[in-house]
PDB file of C-alpha atoms and ligand atoms in Angstrom:
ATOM      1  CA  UNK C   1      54.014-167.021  81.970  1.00 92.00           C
ATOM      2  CA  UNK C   2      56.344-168.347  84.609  1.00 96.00           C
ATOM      3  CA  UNK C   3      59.473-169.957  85.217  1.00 98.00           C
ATOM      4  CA  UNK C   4      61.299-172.787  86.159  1.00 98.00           C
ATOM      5  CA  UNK C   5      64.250-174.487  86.909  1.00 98.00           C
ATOM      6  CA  UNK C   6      65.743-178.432  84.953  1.00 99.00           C
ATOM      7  CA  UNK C   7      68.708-179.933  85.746  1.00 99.00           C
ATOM      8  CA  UNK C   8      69.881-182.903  83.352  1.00 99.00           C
ATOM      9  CA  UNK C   9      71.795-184.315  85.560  1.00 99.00           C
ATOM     10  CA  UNK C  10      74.634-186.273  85.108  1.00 98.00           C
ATOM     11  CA  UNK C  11      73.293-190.034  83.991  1.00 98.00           C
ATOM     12  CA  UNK C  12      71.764-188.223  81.092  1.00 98.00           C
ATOM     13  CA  UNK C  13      74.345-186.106  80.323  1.00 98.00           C
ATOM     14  CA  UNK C  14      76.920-189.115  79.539  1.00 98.00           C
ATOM     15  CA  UNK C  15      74.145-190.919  78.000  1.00 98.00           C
ATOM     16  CA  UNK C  16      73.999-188.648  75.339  1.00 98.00           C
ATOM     17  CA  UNK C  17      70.394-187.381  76.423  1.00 98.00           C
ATOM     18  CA  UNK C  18      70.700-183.815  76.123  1.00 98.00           C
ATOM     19  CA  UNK C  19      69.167-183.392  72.743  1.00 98.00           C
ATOM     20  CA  UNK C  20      66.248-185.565  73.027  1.00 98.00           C
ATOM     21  CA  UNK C  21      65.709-183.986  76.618  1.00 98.00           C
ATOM     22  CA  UNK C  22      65.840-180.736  75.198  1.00 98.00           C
ATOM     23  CA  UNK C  23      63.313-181.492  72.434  1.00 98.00           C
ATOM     24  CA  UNK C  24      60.450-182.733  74.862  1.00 98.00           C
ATOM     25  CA  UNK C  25      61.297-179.508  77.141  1.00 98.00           C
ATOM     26  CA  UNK C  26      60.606-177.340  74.021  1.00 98.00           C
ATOM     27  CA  UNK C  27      57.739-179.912  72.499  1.00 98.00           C
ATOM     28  CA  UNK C  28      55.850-179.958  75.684  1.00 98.00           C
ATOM     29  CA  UNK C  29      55.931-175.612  75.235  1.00 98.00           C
ATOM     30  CA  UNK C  30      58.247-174.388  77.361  1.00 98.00           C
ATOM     31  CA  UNK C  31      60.395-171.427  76.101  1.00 98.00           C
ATOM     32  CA  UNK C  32      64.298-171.836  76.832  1.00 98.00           C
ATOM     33  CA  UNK C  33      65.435-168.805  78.990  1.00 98.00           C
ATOM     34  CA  UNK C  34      69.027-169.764  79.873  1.00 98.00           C
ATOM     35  CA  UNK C  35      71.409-172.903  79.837  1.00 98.00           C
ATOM     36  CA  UNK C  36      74.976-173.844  80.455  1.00 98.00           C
ATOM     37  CA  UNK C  37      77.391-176.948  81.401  1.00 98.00           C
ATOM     38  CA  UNK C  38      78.686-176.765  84.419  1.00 98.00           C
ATOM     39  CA  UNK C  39      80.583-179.657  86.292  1.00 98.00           C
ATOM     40  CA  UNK C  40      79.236-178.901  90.254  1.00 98.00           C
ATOM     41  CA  UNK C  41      81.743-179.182  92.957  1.00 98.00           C
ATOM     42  CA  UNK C  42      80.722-181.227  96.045  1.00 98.00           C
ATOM     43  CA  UNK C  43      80.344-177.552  97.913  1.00 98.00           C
ATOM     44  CA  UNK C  44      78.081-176.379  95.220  1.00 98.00           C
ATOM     45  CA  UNK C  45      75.857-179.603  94.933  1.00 98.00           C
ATOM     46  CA  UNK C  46      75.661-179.757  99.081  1.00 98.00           C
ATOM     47  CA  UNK C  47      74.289-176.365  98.910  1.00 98.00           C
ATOM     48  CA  UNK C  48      71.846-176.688  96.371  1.00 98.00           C
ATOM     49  CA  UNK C  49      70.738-180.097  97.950  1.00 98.00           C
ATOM     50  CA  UNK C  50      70.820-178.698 101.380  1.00 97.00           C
ATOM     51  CA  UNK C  51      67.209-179.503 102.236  1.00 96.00           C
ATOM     52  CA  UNK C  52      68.169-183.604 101.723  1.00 97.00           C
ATOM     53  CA  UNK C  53      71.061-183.131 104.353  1.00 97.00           C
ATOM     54  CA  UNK C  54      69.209-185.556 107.130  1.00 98.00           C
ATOM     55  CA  UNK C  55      68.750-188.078 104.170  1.00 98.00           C
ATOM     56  CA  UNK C  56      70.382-191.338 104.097  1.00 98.00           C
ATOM     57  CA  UNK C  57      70.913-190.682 100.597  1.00 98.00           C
ATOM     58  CA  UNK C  58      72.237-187.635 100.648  1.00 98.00           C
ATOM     59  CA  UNK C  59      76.430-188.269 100.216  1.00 98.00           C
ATOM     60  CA  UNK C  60      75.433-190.856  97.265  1.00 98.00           C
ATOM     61  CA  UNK C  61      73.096-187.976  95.270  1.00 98.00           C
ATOM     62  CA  UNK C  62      76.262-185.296  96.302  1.00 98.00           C
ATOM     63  CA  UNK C  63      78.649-187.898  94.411  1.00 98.00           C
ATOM     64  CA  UNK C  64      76.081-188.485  91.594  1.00 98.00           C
ATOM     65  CA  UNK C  65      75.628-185.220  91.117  1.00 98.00           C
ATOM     66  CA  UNK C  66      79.248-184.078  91.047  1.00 98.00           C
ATOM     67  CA  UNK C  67      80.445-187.127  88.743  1.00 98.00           C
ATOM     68  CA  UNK C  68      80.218-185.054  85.658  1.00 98.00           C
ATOM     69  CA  UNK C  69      78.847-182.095  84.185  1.00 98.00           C
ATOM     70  CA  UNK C  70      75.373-181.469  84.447  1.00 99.00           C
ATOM     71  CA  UNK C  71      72.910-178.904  82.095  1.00 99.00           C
ATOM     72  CA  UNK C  72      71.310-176.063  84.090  1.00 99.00           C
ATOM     73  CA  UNK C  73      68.067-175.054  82.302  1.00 99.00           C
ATOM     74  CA  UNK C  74      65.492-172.224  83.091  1.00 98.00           C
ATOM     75  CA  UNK C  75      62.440-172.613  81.290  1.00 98.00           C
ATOM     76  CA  UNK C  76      59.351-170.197  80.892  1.00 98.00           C
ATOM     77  CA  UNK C  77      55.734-171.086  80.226  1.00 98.00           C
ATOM     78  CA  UNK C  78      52.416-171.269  81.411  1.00 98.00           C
ATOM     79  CA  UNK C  79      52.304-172.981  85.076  1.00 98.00           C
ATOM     80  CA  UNK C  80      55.543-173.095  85.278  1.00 98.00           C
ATOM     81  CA  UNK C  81      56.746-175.331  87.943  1.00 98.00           C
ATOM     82  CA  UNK C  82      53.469-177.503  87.965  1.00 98.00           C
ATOM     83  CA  UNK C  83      53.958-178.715  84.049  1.00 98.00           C
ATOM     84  CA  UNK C  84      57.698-179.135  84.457  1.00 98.00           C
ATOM     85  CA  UNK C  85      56.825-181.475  87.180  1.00 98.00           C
ATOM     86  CA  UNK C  86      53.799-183.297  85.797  1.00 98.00           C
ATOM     87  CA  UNK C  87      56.393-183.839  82.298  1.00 98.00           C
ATOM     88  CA  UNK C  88      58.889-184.962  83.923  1.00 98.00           C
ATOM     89  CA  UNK C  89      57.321-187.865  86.478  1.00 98.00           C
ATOM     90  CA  UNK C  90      57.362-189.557  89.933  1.00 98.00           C
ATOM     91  CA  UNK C  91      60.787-189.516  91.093  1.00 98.00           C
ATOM     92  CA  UNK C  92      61.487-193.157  90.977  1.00 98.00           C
ATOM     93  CA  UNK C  93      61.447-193.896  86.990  1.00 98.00           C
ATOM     94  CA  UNK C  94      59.881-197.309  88.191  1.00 98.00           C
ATOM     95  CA  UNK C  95      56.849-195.198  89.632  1.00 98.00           C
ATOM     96  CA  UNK C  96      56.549-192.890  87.039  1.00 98.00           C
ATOM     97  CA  UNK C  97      53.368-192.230  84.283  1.00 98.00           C
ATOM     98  CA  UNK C  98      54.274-193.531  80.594  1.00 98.00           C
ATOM     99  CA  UNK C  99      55.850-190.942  78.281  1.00 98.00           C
ATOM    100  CA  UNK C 100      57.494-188.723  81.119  1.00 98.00           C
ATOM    101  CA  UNK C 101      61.017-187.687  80.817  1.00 98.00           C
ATOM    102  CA  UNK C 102      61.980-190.066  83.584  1.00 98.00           C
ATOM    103  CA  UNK C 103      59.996-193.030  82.368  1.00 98.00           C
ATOM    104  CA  UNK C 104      61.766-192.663  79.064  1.00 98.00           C
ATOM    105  CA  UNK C 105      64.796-191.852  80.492  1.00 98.00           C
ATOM    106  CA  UNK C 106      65.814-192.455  83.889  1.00 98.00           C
ATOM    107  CA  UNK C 107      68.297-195.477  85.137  1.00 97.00           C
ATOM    108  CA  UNK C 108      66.842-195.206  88.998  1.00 98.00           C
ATOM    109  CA  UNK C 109      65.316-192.895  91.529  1.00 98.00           C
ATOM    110  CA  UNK C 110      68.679-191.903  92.037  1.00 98.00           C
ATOM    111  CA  UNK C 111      69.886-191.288  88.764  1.00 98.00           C
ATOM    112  CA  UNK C 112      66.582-190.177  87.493  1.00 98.00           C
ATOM    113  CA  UNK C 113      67.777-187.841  84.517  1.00 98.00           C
ATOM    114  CA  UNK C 114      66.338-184.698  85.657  1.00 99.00           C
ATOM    115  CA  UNK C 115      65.543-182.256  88.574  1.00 98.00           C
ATOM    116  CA  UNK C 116      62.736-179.974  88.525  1.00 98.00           C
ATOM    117  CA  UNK C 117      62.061-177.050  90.502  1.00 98.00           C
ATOM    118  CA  UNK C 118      58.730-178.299  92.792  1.00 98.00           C
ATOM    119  CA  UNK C 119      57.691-174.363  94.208  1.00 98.00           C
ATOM    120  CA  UNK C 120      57.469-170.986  92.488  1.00 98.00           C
ATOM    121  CA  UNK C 121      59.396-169.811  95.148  1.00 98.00           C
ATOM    122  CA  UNK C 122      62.408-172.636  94.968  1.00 98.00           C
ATOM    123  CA  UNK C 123      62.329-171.813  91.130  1.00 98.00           C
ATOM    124  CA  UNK C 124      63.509-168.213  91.362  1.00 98.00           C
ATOM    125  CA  UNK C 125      66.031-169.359  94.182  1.00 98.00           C
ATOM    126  CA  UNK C 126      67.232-172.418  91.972  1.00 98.00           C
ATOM    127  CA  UNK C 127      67.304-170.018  88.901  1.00 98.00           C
ATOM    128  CA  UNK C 128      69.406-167.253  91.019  1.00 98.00           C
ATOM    129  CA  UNK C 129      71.799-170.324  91.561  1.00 98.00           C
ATOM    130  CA  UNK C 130      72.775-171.076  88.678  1.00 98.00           C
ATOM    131  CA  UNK C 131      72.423-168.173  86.722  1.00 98.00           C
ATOM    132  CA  UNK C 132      72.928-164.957  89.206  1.00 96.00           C
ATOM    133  CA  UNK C 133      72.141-161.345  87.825  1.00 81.00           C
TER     134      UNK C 133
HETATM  135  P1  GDP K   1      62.555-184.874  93.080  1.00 90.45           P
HETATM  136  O1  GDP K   1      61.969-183.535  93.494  1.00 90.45           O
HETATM  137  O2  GDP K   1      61.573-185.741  92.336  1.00 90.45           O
HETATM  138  O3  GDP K   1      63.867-184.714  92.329  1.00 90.45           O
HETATM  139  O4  GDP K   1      62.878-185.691  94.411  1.00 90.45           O
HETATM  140  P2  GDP K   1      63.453-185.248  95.844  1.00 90.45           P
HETATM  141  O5  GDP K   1      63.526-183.750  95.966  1.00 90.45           O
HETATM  142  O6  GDP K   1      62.697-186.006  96.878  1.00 90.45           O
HETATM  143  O7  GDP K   1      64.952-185.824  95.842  1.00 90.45           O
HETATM  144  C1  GDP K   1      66.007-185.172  95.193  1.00 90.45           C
HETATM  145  C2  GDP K   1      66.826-186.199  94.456  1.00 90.45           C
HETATM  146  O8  GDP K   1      67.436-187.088  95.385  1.00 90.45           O
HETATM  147  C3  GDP K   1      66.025-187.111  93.519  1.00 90.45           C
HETATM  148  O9  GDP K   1      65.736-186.534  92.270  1.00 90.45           O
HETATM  149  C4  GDP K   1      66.960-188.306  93.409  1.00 90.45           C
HETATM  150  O10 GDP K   1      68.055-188.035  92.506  1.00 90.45           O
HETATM  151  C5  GDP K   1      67.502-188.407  94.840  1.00 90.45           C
HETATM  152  N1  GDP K   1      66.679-189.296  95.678  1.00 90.45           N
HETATM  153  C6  GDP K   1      65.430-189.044  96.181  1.00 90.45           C
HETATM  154  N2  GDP K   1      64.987-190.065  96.915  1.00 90.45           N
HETATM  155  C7  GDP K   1      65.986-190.992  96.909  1.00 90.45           C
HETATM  156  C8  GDP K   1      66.127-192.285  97.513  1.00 90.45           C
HETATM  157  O11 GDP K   1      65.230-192.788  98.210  1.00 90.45           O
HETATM  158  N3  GDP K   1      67.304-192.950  97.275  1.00 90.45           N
HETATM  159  C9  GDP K   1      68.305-192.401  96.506  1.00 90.45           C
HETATM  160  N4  GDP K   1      69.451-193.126  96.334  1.00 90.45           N
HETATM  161  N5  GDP K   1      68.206-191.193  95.921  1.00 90.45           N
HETATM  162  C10 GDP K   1      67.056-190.496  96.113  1.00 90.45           C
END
């Protein structure tokens, strides 16, 4: 067993998504470790998106990701990272396999319903993030 970090981010949030989310997190096996609401300042979402700084979309995903609360989730199961990333799809919803969260979910690749952790080692750095100690 590993772990992993989700984000529902903030599209899925006010969509009322959290539930079903939730459900094909848990159906798909993975064991819920921790979770909270939080509502990310721009500081805090800069910091955890620091790697995207060069982007040209990097001030739009700060303000998506600061325009309401999102769900921090760490997750624990076999492969880990790999499974969480296979479940939830390709980044852009419009790319992404039938029957993954973002396929089902997502509005756009920006507001794509979920992050996922995509290394072991970002995963206990992501997890640390949000849920220090
Ligand atoms: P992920 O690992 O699949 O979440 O994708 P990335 O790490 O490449 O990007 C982080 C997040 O930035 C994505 O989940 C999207 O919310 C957003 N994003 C990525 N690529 C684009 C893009 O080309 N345009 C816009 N507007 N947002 C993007």
């Amino acid at each position: 067993m590993n772990q992993t970090l989700a984000i529902i981010k903030p599209d899925a949030v006010s969509a009322g998504l959290i539930g079903k989310i939730l459900s094909h997190l848990e159906d798909s096996g993975f064991i819920v470790e921790d979770i909270k609401m939080i509502h990310m300042d721009p500081h805090q979402a800069g910091k955890f998106y620091e790697i995207h700084k060069e982007q040209p979309f990097y001030d739009s995903l700060i303000k998506f990701m600061t325009s309401g609360p999102v769900v921090p989730i760490s997750l624990k199961s076999n492969n880990a990272v790999s499974k969480l990333r296979q479940i939830i799809g390709a980044t852009d919803p419009d790319e992404a396999d039938e029957g993954t969260i973002r396929k089902l979910y997502a509005e756009s690749k920006e507001r794509n319903a979920i992050h996922a952790s995509d290394s072991n080692s970002n995963a206990t750095i992501e997890i640390a993030f949000f849920f220090p100690g």
